[in-house]
């Protein structure tokens, strides 16, 4: 059994969907289970529509729903040739569009868009997409069945980035999907979405279909999990920004997790977790170039010839510094910083502390900076008054760069080479951190200089 996840671009137009059919056909004897995303751009469109509904831009909402209907209708007309099947699908889709219209209407009436409503609206993309993929496969002579992942993936109620209840989810996946696979029917499962115990729709976070792919693949004990996307595999850097980035044939789970956490958009950071637990290899493959071997992500995949594997970056961050000469040797400062940030649900991306203990820096998403600074000022109010802490300072508009590779462990000079390459490019380093795993060196630079710095590191390690 193979689990194959197809991303937004791979299911984004008539031609690509034709390719999906060929791929599924080619691997039919390996009993594929399909997990798919919304058509490319549809999730953004749905989220935009939800905002417009909140602002009562009713005409624009209607126009967007029409565009969305037309987009799916064109695909169905082109690729579902059987009239009965086409009619049935158009009917089910029009019911879904009615539901979407009512939801948007509700948001307009209340002028309130909760994260819960956003998830409900965002879920339509995957539902529409997977319904049409199942019909297209059936039309091509492949027995397939649409499966709404809300009946499989049980989550908590953390809308927007819900946590999966694996015990319940694995049980449902096996119960629903195994009989289909045994009967040689290809399940076409919606990525990205799940539901709470009370049946409320949730999502697993943007780009979460990769995660669904690995949840499904792991629960079913697939031979491998294949992530079909629009590039030949995981590359040494983001090909959109770095000249000379090349495909890595093999990386380890840990490297993949580290790279994706620090911005390599090609795979969602949580994808590796279910695969690691069940030791299932993940392969990243290109629907535009299916014969290319792609990148294999596994426990053992760790060719040692390349010490540094990848340079990534993540933008739109802020650096909050808690400073004060009175902080030296005072226990519990860091614990208080993290507790305060956790209280306001701020995710800390990176921590750095100078050995003098004068200064603790945390890097957090830009959007959370105001509330983080406010909370920290409240937490340290008395310490500020007593001059133990001088101030809580904020520097916005920064990026983290991460240099990742398991082979870095114990090899001297990697940090030195990283920093000197950046200095030669004339980029100032704002802060530095290295985890004790030595899998990754991360540093903070001003966002305007991030591409220059990433290119300089990429060139220095001759990653191309
Ligand atoms: P999908 O819709 O298939 O999920 P995504 O757009 O989420 O695809 O991810 C694929 C994109 O990730 C690529 O088109 C590429 O531009 C980008 N990307 C960023 N960093 C990397 C990297 N290190 N290796 C490969 N692709 C990367
Ligand atoms: N459609 C969702 C998104 O755009 C999930 C995914 O594509 O993985 O974020
Ligand atoms: Mg993706």
CSV table of C-alpha atoms and ligand atoms in Angstrom, one decimal:
chain,number,residue,atom,x,y,z
A,1,UNK,CA,0.0,0.0,0.0
A,2,UNK,CA,1.2,3.5,-0.9
A,3,UNK,CA,-0.2,6.8,0.4
A,4,UNK,CA,0.0,9.6,-2.1
A,5,UNK,CA,-0.7,13.2,-1.2
A,6,UNK,CA,-1.2,15.6,-4.1
A,7,UNK,CA,-0.7,19.3,-3.3
A,8,UNK,CA,-2.6,22.4,-4.6
A,9,UNK,CA,-0.6,22.8,-7.8
A,10,UNK,CA,-0.8,19.1,-8.6
A,11,UNK,CA,-4.6,19.2,-8.6
A,12,UNK,CA,-4.8,22.8,-9.7
A,13,UNK,CA,-5.9,22.6,-13.4
A,14,UNK,CA,-7.2,20.2,-16.0
A,15,UNK,CA,-3.8,19.2,-17.3
A,16,UNK,CA,-2.4,18.5,-13.8
A,17,UNK,CA,-5.4,16.4,-12.9
A,18,UNK,CA,-4.9,14.4,-16.0
A,19,UNK,CA,-1.4,13.7,-14.7
A,20,UNK,CA,-2.8,12.6,-11.3
A,21,UNK,CA,-5.0,10.1,-13.1
A,22,UNK,CA,-1.9,8.7,-15.0
A,23,UNK,CA,0.1,8.5,-11.7
A,24,UNK,CA,-2.7,6.7,-9.8
A,25,UNK,CA,-3.1,4.3,-12.7
A,26,UNK,CA,0.6,3.6,-12.9
A,27,UNK,CA,0.8,2.6,-9.2
A,28,UNK,CA,-2.6,0.9,-9.0
A,29,UNK,CA,-1.1,-2.5,-8.2
A,30,UNK,CA,0.5,-1.0,-5.1
A,31,UNK,CA,-2.9,-0.1,-3.8
A,32,UNK,CA,-2.7,3.7,-3.5
A,33,UNK,CA,-4.6,5.8,-1.0
A,34,UNK,CA,-4.9,9.4,-2.2
A,35,UNK,CA,-4.9,12.4,0.0
A,36,UNK,CA,-5.4,15.7,-1.7
A,37,UNK,CA,-5.4,19.5,-1.2
A,38,UNK,CA,-7.7,22.1,-2.5
A,39,UNK,CA,-7.0,23.3,-6.0
A,40,UNK,CA,-4.1,25.8,-5.9
A,41,UNK,CA,-5.2,29.2,-4.7
A,42,UNK,CA,-8.6,28.1,-3.5
A,43,UNK,CA,-7.9,28.2,0.3
A,44,UNK,CA,-6.6,31.8,0.0
A,45,UNK,CA,-9.7,32.6,-2.0
A,46,UNK,CA,-12.0,31.1,0.7
A,47,UNK,CA,-10.2,32.9,3.5
A,48,UNK,CA,-10.4,36.2,1.5
A,49,UNK,CA,-14.1,35.6,1.0
A,50,UNK,CA,-14.6,35.1,4.7
A,51,UNK,CA,-13.0,38.5,5.4
A,52,UNK,CA,-15.2,40.2,2.8
A,53,UNK,CA,-18.3,38.6,4.3
A,54,UNK,CA,-17.3,40.0,7.7
A,55,UNK,CA,-17.1,43.4,6.1
A,56,UNK,CA,-20.5,42.9,4.5
A,57,UNK,CA,-19.0,43.2,0.9
A,58,UNK,CA,-21.9,41.0,-0.2
A,59,UNK,CA,-21.4,41.5,-4.0
A,60,UNK,CA,-17.8,40.7,-3.8
A,61,UNK,CA,-18.5,37.5,-1.8
A,62,UNK,CA,-21.0,36.5,-4.5
A,63,UNK,CA,-18.5,37.2,-7.2
A,64,UNK,CA,-15.9,35.1,-5.5
A,65,UNK,CA,-18.3,32.2,-5.0
A,66,UNK,CA,-19.2,32.4,-8.7
A,67,UNK,CA,-15.5,32.3,-9.7
A,68,UNK,CA,-14.9,29.3,-7.4
A,69,UNK,CA,-17.9,27.5,-8.9
A,70,UNK,CA,-16.8,28.2,-12.4
A,71,UNK,CA,-13.2,26.9,-11.6
A,72,UNK,CA,-14.5,23.6,-10.5
A,73,UNK,CA,-17.3,23.4,-13.1
A,74,UNK,CA,-14.7,23.8,-15.9
A,75,UNK,CA,-12.7,20.9,-14.5
A,76,UNK,CA,-15.7,18.7,-14.2
A,77,UNK,CA,-16.9,19.5,-17.7
A,78,UNK,CA,-13.6,18.7,-19.2
A,79,UNK,CA,-12.7,15.6,-17.2
A,80,UNK,CA,-15.9,13.8,-16.2
A,81,UNK,CA,-17.2,12.5,-19.4
A,82,UNK,CA,-20.0,10.2,-18.2
A,83,UNK,CA,-23.1,12.3,-18.2
A,84,UNK,CA,-24.7,10.6,-15.2
A,85,UNK,CA,-21.6,11.0,-13.1
A,86,UNK,CA,-21.1,14.6,-14.2
A,87,UNK,CA,-24.7,15.5,-13.3
A,88,UNK,CA,-24.5,13.8,-9.9
A,89,UNK,CA,-21.3,15.6,-9.1
A,90,UNK,CA,-22.5,19.0,-10.2
A,91,UNK,CA,-25.6,18.5,-8.0
A,92,UNK,CA,-23.5,17.6,-4.9
A,93,UNK,CA,-21.2,20.5,-5.6
A,94,UNK,CA,-24.0,23.0,-6.0
A,95,UNK,CA,-25.3,21.9,-2.6
A,96,UNK,CA,-21.9,22.6,-1.2
A,97,UNK,CA,-21.8,26.0,-2.8
A,98,UNK,CA,-25.3,26.7,-1.2
A,99,UNK,CA,-23.8,25.7,2.2
A,100,UNK,CA,-20.8,28.0,1.6
A,101,UNK,CA,-23.2,30.9,0.6
A,102,UNK,CA,-25.2,30.4,3.8
A,103,UNK,CA,-22.1,30.3,6.0
A,104,UNK,CA,-20.8,33.6,4.4
A,105,UNK,CA,-24.3,35.1,4.9
A,106,UNK,CA,-24.2,34.1,8.6
A,107,UNK,CA,-20.8,35.8,9.0
A,108,UNK,CA,-22.1,39.0,7.3
A,109,UNK,CA,-25.2,39.1,9.5
A,110,UNK,CA,-23.1,38.8,12.6
A,111,UNK,CA,-20.2,40.9,11.3
A,112,UNK,CA,-18.1,38.5,13.2
A,113,UNK,CA,-15.5,36.1,11.8
A,114,UNK,CA,-14.3,33.6,14.5
A,115,UNK,CA,-11.4,31.2,13.9
A,116,UNK,CA,-14.1,28.5,14.1
A,117,UNK,CA,-16.0,30.0,11.2
A,118,UNK,CA,-12.7,30.5,9.2
A,119,UNK,CA,-12.0,26.8,9.6
A,120,UNK,CA,-15.5,25.9,8.4
A,121,UNK,CA,-15.2,28.1,5.4
A,122,UNK,CA,-11.6,26.9,4.6
A,123,UNK,CA,-12.7,23.3,4.6
A,124,UNK,CA,-14.7,23.7,1.4
A,125,UNK,CA,-11.6,23.8,-0.8
A,126,UNK,CA,-10.5,20.2,0.0
A,127,UNK,CA,-14.0,18.9,-0.1
A,128,UNK,CA,-14.7,20.3,-3.6
A,129,UNK,CA,-11.3,19.2,-4.8
A,130,UNK,CA,-11.4,15.6,-3.5
A,131,UNK,CA,-15.0,15.0,-4.7
A,132,UNK,CA,-14.0,15.9,-8.2
A,133,UNK,CA,-10.8,13.9,-8.1
A,134,UNK,CA,-12.8,10.8,-7.0
A,135,UNK,CA,-15.2,11.4,-9.9
A,136,UNK,CA,-12.4,11.9,-12.4
A,137,UNK,CA,-10.7,8.7,-11.3
A,138,UNK,CA,-13.9,6.7,-11.6
A,139,UNK,CA,-14.5,8.2,-15.0
A,140,UNK,CA,-11.1,6.9,-16.1
A,141,UNK,CA,-12.0,3.4,-15.1
A,142,UNK,CA,-10.3,3.5,-11.6
A,143,UNK,CA,-12.6,2.6,-8.7
A,144,UNK,CA,-12.4,5.5,-6.3
A,145,UNK,CA,-14.3,6.8,-3.4
A,146,UNK,CA,-14.4,10.3,-1.9
A,147,UNK,CA,-13.7,10.3,1.9
A,148,UNK,CA,-14.3,13.4,4.0
A,149,UNK,CA,-11.5,13.4,6.5
A,150,UNK,CA,-13.8,15.1,9.1
A,151,UNK,CA,-15.1,11.6,9.7
A,152,UNK,CA,-11.6,10.3,10.3
A,153,UNK,CA,-9.3,12.9,11.7
A,154,UNK,CA,-10.4,13.7,15.3
A,155,UNK,CA,-8.9,16.9,16.7
A,156,UNK,CA,-9.1,19.2,19.7
A,157,UNK,CA,-10.9,22.5,19.3
A,158,UNK,CA,-7.8,24.6,18.6
A,159,UNK,CA,-9.2,26.0,15.4
A,160,UNK,CA,-6.7,27.1,12.8
A,161,UNK,CA,-4.1,24.6,13.9
A,162,UNK,CA,-5.8,21.8,15.7
A,163,UNK,CA,-4.0,19.0,17.5
A,164,UNK,CA,-4.8,15.4,16.4
A,165,UNK,CA,-6.1,12.8,18.8
A,166,UNK,CA,-4.2,9.9,17.3
A,167,UNK,CA,-5.9,7.1,19.2
A,168,UNK,CA,-9.3,8.0,17.8
A,169,UNK,CA,-8.0,9.0,14.4
A,170,UNK,CA,-6.0,5.9,13.7
A,171,UNK,CA,-8.9,3.7,14.7
A,172,UNK,CA,-11.3,5.5,12.3
A,173,UNK,CA,-8.8,5.5,9.5
A,174,UNK,CA,-8.3,1.8,9.7
A,175,UNK,CA,-12.0,1.1,10.0
A,176,UNK,CA,-13.0,3.2,7.1
A,177,UNK,CA,-10.1,3.0,4.7
A,178,UNK,CA,-8.8,-0.5,5.0
A,179,UNK,CA,-12.0,-2.2,3.6
A,180,UNK,CA,-11.8,0.2,0.6
A,181,UNK,CA,-8.2,-0.7,-0.1
A,182,UNK,CA,-8.9,-4.4,0.4
A,183,UNK,CA,-11.7,-4.0,-2.2
A,184,UNK,CA,-9.3,-2.4,-4.6
A,185,UNK,CA,-11.1,1.0,-4.3
A,186,UNK,CA,-8.9,4.1,-4.2
A,187,UNK,CA,-9.9,6.3,-1.3
A,188,UNK,CA,-9.6,10.0,-2.1
A,189,UNK,CA,-9.3,11.7,1.3
A,190,UNK,CA,-9.5,15.4,2.0
A,191,UNK,CA,-6.2,16.8,3.4
A,192,UNK,CA,-6.0,19.6,5.9
A,193,UNK,CA,-9.3,19.2,7.7
A,194,UNK,CA,-10.6,17.3,10.7
A,195,UNK,CA,-13.3,17.6,13.3
A,196,UNK,CA,-13.8,17.8,17.0
A,197,UNK,CA,-15.6,15.2,19.1
A,198,UNK,CA,-18.7,17.4,18.8
A,199,UNK,CA,-18.4,17.4,15.0
A,200,UNK,CA,-17.1,20.9,14.6
A,201,UNK,CA,-14.9,21.4,11.5
A,202,UNK,CA,-11.2,22.1,12.3
A,203,UNK,CA,-8.1,22.5,10.2
A,204,UNK,CA,-4.5,21.3,10.8
A,205,UNK,CA,-2.9,24.6,9.9
A,206,UNK,CA,-1.9,26.1,6.5
A,207,UNK,CA,-0.2,23.5,4.3
A,208,UNK,CA,-1.6,20.8,6.6
A,209,UNK,CA,-2.5,18.3,3.8
A,210,UNK,CA,1.0,17.0,4.0
A,211,UNK,CA,0.4,16.2,7.6
A,212,UNK,CA,-2.9,14.4,6.8
A,213,UNK,CA,-1.0,12.4,4.2
A,214,UNK,CA,1.4,11.1,6.8
A,215,UNK,CA,-1.3,10.6,9.4
A,216,UNK,CA,-3.2,8.4,7.0
A,217,UNK,CA,-0.1,6.6,5.7
A,218,UNK,CA,1.1,5.8,9.2
A,219,UNK,CA,-2.3,4.6,10.4
A,220,UNK,CA,-2.5,2.2,7.5
A,221,UNK,CA,1.1,1.1,7.7
A,222,UNK,CA,1.8,2.2,4.1
A,223,UNK,CA,5.0,1.1,2.5
A,224,UNK,CA,5.8,4.7,1.8
A,225,UNK,CA,4.2,8.1,1.9
A,226,UNK,CA,4.6,10.1,-1.3
A,227,UNK,CA,4.1,13.8,-1.4
A,228,UNK,CA,3.5,15.0,-4.9
A,229,UNK,CA,4.3,18.6,-5.5
A,230,UNK,CA,5.6,21.0,-8.1
A,231,UNK,CA,9.4,20.7,-7.6
A,232,UNK,CA,11.7,17.7,-8.0
A,233,UNK,CA,12.2,17.3,-4.3
A,234,UNK,CA,13.6,19.0,-1.2
A,235,UNK,CA,16.3,21.4,-2.4
A,236,UNK,CA,19.4,22.9,-0.8
A,237,UNK,CA,17.5,26.2,-0.5
A,238,UNK,CA,14.2,27.8,-1.6
A,239,UNK,CA,14.5,27.8,-5.4
A,240,UNK,CA,12.5,31.0,-5.7
A,241,UNK,CA,15.1,33.0,-3.9
A,242,UNK,CA,18.5,31.2,-4.2
A,243,UNK,CA,20.4,30.8,-7.5
A,244,UNK,CA,21.8,27.3,-8.0
A,245,UNK,CA,19.6,25.4,-5.5
A,246,UNK,CA,19.6,21.7,-6.2
A,247,UNK,CA,17.6,18.7,-5.2
A,248,UNK,CA,18.8,16.6,-2.3
A,249,UNK,CA,18.4,12.9,-3.1
A,250,UNK,CA,18.2,11.8,0.6
A,251,UNK,CA,17.7,13.5,3.9
A,252,UNK,CA,16.8,12.3,7.4
A,253,UNK,CA,13.5,12.8,9.2
A,254,UNK,CA,15.2,15.1,11.6
A,255,UNK,CA,16.8,17.2,8.8
A,256,UNK,CA,13.4,17.4,7.0
A,257,UNK,CA,11.7,18.5,10.2
A,258,UNK,CA,14.3,21.1,11.0
A,259,UNK,CA,14.3,22.6,7.5
A,260,UNK,CA,10.5,22.7,7.3
A,261,UNK,CA,10.2,24.2,10.7
A,262,UNK,CA,12.6,27.0,9.6
A,263,UNK,CA,10.7,27.8,6.4
A,264,UNK,CA,11.3,25.1,3.7
A,265,UNK,CA,7.7,25.3,2.5
A,266,UNK,CA,8.0,22.1,0.5
A,267,UNK,CA,6.8,20.0,3.4
A,268,UNK,CA,4.8,20.8,6.6
A,269,UNK,CA,6.9,20.4,9.7
A,270,UNK,CA,4.5,18.0,11.4
A,271,UNK,CA,4.5,15.6,8.5
A,272,UNK,CA,7.6,13.7,9.8
A,273,UNK,CA,6.2,12.9,13.2
A,274,UNK,CA,3.7,10.0,12.3
A,275,UNK,CA,6.2,8.7,9.8
A,276,UNK,CA,9.0,8.5,12.3
A,277,UNK,CA,7.0,6.6,14.8
A,278,UNK,CA,6.1,4.0,12.3
A,279,UNK,CA,9.4,4.1,10.4
A,280,UNK,CA,7.7,4.8,7.1
A,281,UNK,CA,9.8,6.5,4.4
A,282,UNK,CA,8.5,9.8,2.8
A,283,UNK,CA,9.3,10.6,-0.8
A,284,UNK,CA,8.8,14.1,-2.3
A,285,UNK,CA,8.0,13.8,-6.0
A,286,UNK,CA,7.2,16.2,-8.8
A,287,UNK,CA,3.9,15.8,-10.7
A,288,UNK,CA,5.5,17.8,-13.5
A,289,UNK,CA,8.3,15.3,-13.7
A,290,UNK,CA,7.0,12.0,-12.3
A,291,UNK,CA,10.0,9.9,-13.5
A,292,UNK,CA,12.5,11.9,-11.4
A,293,UNK,CA,13.3,10.0,-8.2
A,294,UNK,CA,12.6,12.9,-5.9
A,295,UNK,CA,13.9,13.1,-2.3
A,296,UNK,CA,13.7,10.2,0.1
A,297,UNK,CA,13.2,11.2,3.7
A,298,UNK,CA,13.9,8.3,6.1
A,299,UNK,CA,15.6,7.4,9.4
A,300,UNK,CA,18.8,6.2,7.7
A,301,UNK,CA,18.9,8.5,4.7
A,302,UNK,CA,21.9,10.6,5.7
A,303,UNK,CA,24.6,10.7,3.2
A,304,UNK,CA,27.7,12.0,5.0
A,305,UNK,CA,29.5,13.6,2.0
A,306,UNK,CA,27.5,16.8,2.5
A,307,UNK,CA,27.9,18.3,6.0
A,308,UNK,CA,25.4,21.1,5.5
A,309,UNK,CA,22.4,20.1,3.6
A,310,UNK,CA,20.2,23.1,3.4
A,311,UNK,CA,19.8,26.8,4.2
A,312,UNK,CA,16.3,28.1,4.9
A,313,UNK,CA,14.8,31.3,6.2
A,314,UNK,CA,11.6,32.5,7.8
A,315,UNK,CA,10.4,36.1,7.5
A,316,UNK,CA,8.0,38.4,9.4
A,317,UNK,CA,9.5,37.9,12.8
A,318,UNK,CA,10.3,40.2,15.7
A,319,UNK,CA,13.1,40.0,18.2
A,320,UNK,CA,12.2,40.8,21.8
A,321,UNK,CA,15.1,41.4,24.2
A,322,UNK,CA,14.9,41.3,27.9
A,323,UNK,CA,17.9,43.2,29.2
A,324,UNK,CA,19.4,44.3,32.5
A,325,UNK,CA,22.6,44.1,34.4
A,326,UNK,CA,20.6,43.0,37.5
A,327,UNK,CA,19.5,39.8,35.8
A,328,UNK,CA,22.9,38.2,36.1
A,329,UNK,CA,22.7,35.1,38.3
A,330,UNK,CA,19.0,35.6,39.1
A,331,UNK,CA,17.3,32.3,38.7
A,332,UNK,CA,14.0,31.8,37.0
A,333,UNK,CA,14.1,34.8,34.6
A,334,UNK,CA,13.9,32.5,31.5
A,335,UNK,CA,11.1,30.5,33.0
A,336,UNK,CA,9.1,33.6,33.7
A,337,UNK,CA,9.7,34.8,30.1
A,338,UNK,CA,8.3,31.6,28.6
A,339,UNK,CA,5.4,31.3,31.0
A,340,UNK,CA,4.4,34.9,30.2
A,341,UNK,CA,4.6,34.2,26.5
A,342,UNK,CA,2.7,30.9,26.8
A,343,UNK,CA,0.0,32.8,28.7
A,344,UNK,CA,-0.7,34.9,25.6
A,345,UNK,CA,-0.2,31.9,23.2
A,346,UNK,CA,2.9,33.2,21.6
A,347,UNK,CA,5.1,30.6,19.9
A,348,UNK,CA,8.8,31.2,20.5
A,349,UNK,CA,10.8,30.4,17.3
A,350,UNK,CA,14.3,30.8,18.7
A,351,UNK,CA,16.0,31.7,22.0
A,352,UNK,CA,19.4,33.2,22.5
A,353,UNK,CA,21.1,34.2,25.7
A,354,UNK,CA,24.5,35.8,25.9
A,355,UNK,CA,26.8,34.0,28.4
A,356,UNK,CA,26.9,37.2,30.5
A,357,UNK,CA,23.2,36.6,31.2
A,358,UNK,CA,22.6,40.4,30.6
A,359,UNK,CA,20.3,39.7,27.8
A,360,UNK,CA,17.8,37.1,26.8
A,361,UNK,CA,16.4,37.3,23.3
A,362,UNK,CA,13.3,35.5,21.9
A,363,UNK,CA,12.3,35.5,18.3
A,364,UNK,CA,8.6,35.4,17.7
A,365,UNK,CA,6.1,36.0,14.9
A,366,UNK,CA,5.8,39.7,14.1
A,367,UNK,CA,2.0,39.6,14.5
A,368,UNK,CA,2.4,38.6,18.1
A,369,UNK,CA,5.0,41.2,19.1
A,370,UNK,CA,2.7,43.8,20.6
A,371,UNK,CA,0.9,41.4,22.9
A,372,UNK,CA,4.2,39.7,23.8
A,373,UNK,CA,5.9,43.0,24.8
A,374,UNK,CA,2.8,44.1,26.8
A,375,UNK,CA,2.7,40.8,28.7
A,376,UNK,CA,6.4,40.8,29.4
A,377,UNK,CA,6.3,44.4,30.7
A,378,UNK,CA,3.5,43.4,33.0
A,379,UNK,CA,5.4,40.3,34.2
A,380,UNK,CA,8.6,42.2,34.9
A,381,UNK,CA,6.9,45.4,36.1
A,382,UNK,CA,8.4,45.2,39.6
A,383,UNK,CA,11.8,44.1,38.3
A,384,UNK,CA,11.9,47.1,35.9
A,385,UNK,CA,11.0,49.4,38.8
A,386,UNK,CA,13.8,47.8,40.9
A,387,UNK,CA,16.2,48.2,37.9
A,388,UNK,CA,16.8,44.4,37.8
A,389,UNK,CA,15.5,44.5,34.3
A,390,UNK,CA,16.3,47.6,32.2
A,391,UNK,CA,13.7,47.3,29.6
A,392,UNK,CA,11.9,45.0,27.2
A,393,UNK,CA,13.0,46.0,23.7
A,394,UNK,CA,11.5,45.1,20.4
A,395,UNK,CA,13.2,44.9,17.0
A,396,UNK,CA,10.7,44.2,14.3
A,397,UNK,CA,11.2,43.1,10.6
A,398,UNK,CA,13.7,40.4,11.2
A,399,UNK,CA,14.2,36.9,9.7
A,400,UNK,CA,15.7,33.7,11.0
A,401,UNK,CA,18.1,31.8,8.8
A,402,UNK,CA,18.8,28.2,9.6
A,403,UNK,CA,21.7,26.2,8.4
A,404,UNK,CA,20.8,22.5,8.7
A,405,UNK,CA,22.6,19.2,8.4
A,406,UNK,CA,23.1,16.1,10.6
A,407,UNK,CA,26.7,15.9,9.4
A,408,UNK,CA,27.5,19.2,11.2
A,409,UNK,CA,27.7,17.4,14.5
A,410,UNK,CA,31.2,17.5,15.8
A,411,UNK,CA,32.6,19.1,12.7
A,412,UNK,CA,34.5,22.2,13.7
A,413,UNK,CA,34.3,25.4,11.7
A,414,UNK,CA,30.8,25.3,10.4
A,415,UNK,CA,29.6,28.2,12.5
A,416,UNK,CA,32.8,30.2,11.6
A,417,UNK,CA,32.3,29.6,7.9
A,418,UNK,CA,28.6,30.6,8.2
A,419,UNK,CA,29.3,33.9,10.0
A,420,UNK,CA,32.3,34.9,7.8
A,421,UNK,CA,30.3,34.3,4.6
A,422,UNK,CA,27.5,36.6,5.9
A,423,UNK,CA,30.0,39.2,7.0
A,424,UNK,CA,31.6,39.2,3.6
A,425,UNK,CA,28.2,39.8,2.0
A,426,UNK,CA,28.0,42.9,4.3
A,427,UNK,CA,25.0,41.6,6.3
A,428,UNK,CA,24.8,42.3,10.0
A,429,UNK,CA,23.9,39.4,12.4
A,430,UNK,CA,21.4,40.4,15.0
A,431,UNK,CA,21.5,37.2,17.1
A,432,UNK,CA,22.7,33.6,17.0
A,433,UNK,CA,21.6,30.3,18.4
A,434,UNK,CA,22.7,26.7,18.1
A,435,UNK,CA,20.8,23.9,19.6
A,436,UNK,CA,22.8,21.3,21.5
A,437,UNK,CA,21.8,18.7,18.9
A,438,UNK,CA,24.2,20.6,16.5
A,439,UNK,CA,21.8,19.8,13.7
A,440,UNK,CA,21.2,23.4,13.1
A,441,UNK,CA,22.7,26.8,13.4
A,442,UNK,CA,20.2,29.6,13.4
A,443,UNK,CA,20.8,33.3,13.2
A,444,UNK,CA,18.7,36.5,13.0
A,445,UNK,CA,19.2,39.2,10.3
A,446,UNK,CA,17.2,42.1,9.1
A,447,UNK,CA,14.6,41.0,6.7
A,448,UNK,CA,15.8,43.3,3.9
A,449,UNK,CA,19.1,41.4,3.8
A,450,UNK,CA,17.9,37.9,4.2
A,451,UNK,CA,18.1,36.7,0.6
A,452,UNK,CA,21.6,38.1,0.3
A,453,UNK,CA,22.7,36.3,3.4
A,454,UNK,CA,21.1,33.0,2.4
A,455,UNK,CA,22.7,33.1,-1.0
A,456,UNK,CA,26.1,33.9,0.6
A,457,UNK,CA,25.8,30.8,2.9
A,458,UNK,CA,24.6,28.6,0.1
A,459,UNK,CA,27.6,29.7,-2.0
A,460,UNK,CA,30.1,29.3,0.9
A,461,UNK,CA,29.1,25.7,1.5
A,462,UNK,CA,29.0,25.0,-2.3
A,463,UNK,CA,25.5,23.5,-1.9
A,464,UNK,CA,25.0,23.7,-5.6
B,1,LIG,P1,2.0,22.0,-2.6
B,1,LIG,O1,0.9,22.8,-3.1
B,1,LIG,O2,2.3,20.8,-3.5
B,1,LIG,O3,1.8,21.5,-1.2
B,1,LIG,P2,3.9,24.0,-1.8
B,1,LIG,O4,3.7,25.3,-2.6
B,1,LIG,O5,3.3,23.9,-0.5
B,1,LIG,O6,3.3,22.8,-2.7
B,1,LIG,O7,5.4,23.6,-1.7
B,1,LIG,C1,6.2,23.5,-2.8
B,1,LIG,C2,7.0,24.8,-3.0
B,1,LIG,O8,7.9,25.0,-1.9
B,1,LIG,C3,8.0,24.8,-4.2
B,1,LIG,O9,7.3,25.2,-5.3
B,1,LIG,C4,9.1,25.7,-3.8
B,1,LIG,O10,8.9,27.0,-4.4
B,1,LIG,C5,8.9,25.9,-2.3
B,1,LIG,N1,10.2,25.6,-1.5
B,1,LIG,C6,10.6,26.4,-0.5
B,1,LIG,N2,11.8,25.9,0.0
B,1,LIG,C7,12.0,24.8,-0.7
B,1,LIG,C8,13.1,23.8,-0.6
B,1,LIG,N3,14.1,23.9,0.3
B,1,LIG,N4,13.0,22.8,-1.5
B,1,LIG,C9,12.0,22.7,-2.4
B,1,LIG,N5,11.0,23.6,-2.5
B,1,LIG,C10,11.0,24.6,-1.7
B,2,LIG,N1,-5.3,23.9,1.1
B,2,LIG,C1,-4.6,24.1,2.4
B,2,LIG,C2,-3.7,25.3,2.3
B,2,LIG,O1,-3.6,26.0,1.3
B,2,LIG,C3,-3.8,22.9,2.8
B,2,LIG,C4,-2.7,22.4,1.9
B,2,LIG,O2,-2.7,22.8,0.7
B,2,LIG,O3,-1.9,21.7,2.3
B,2,LIG,O4,-3.1,25.7,3.3
B,3,LIG,MG1,2.3,22.4,0.6
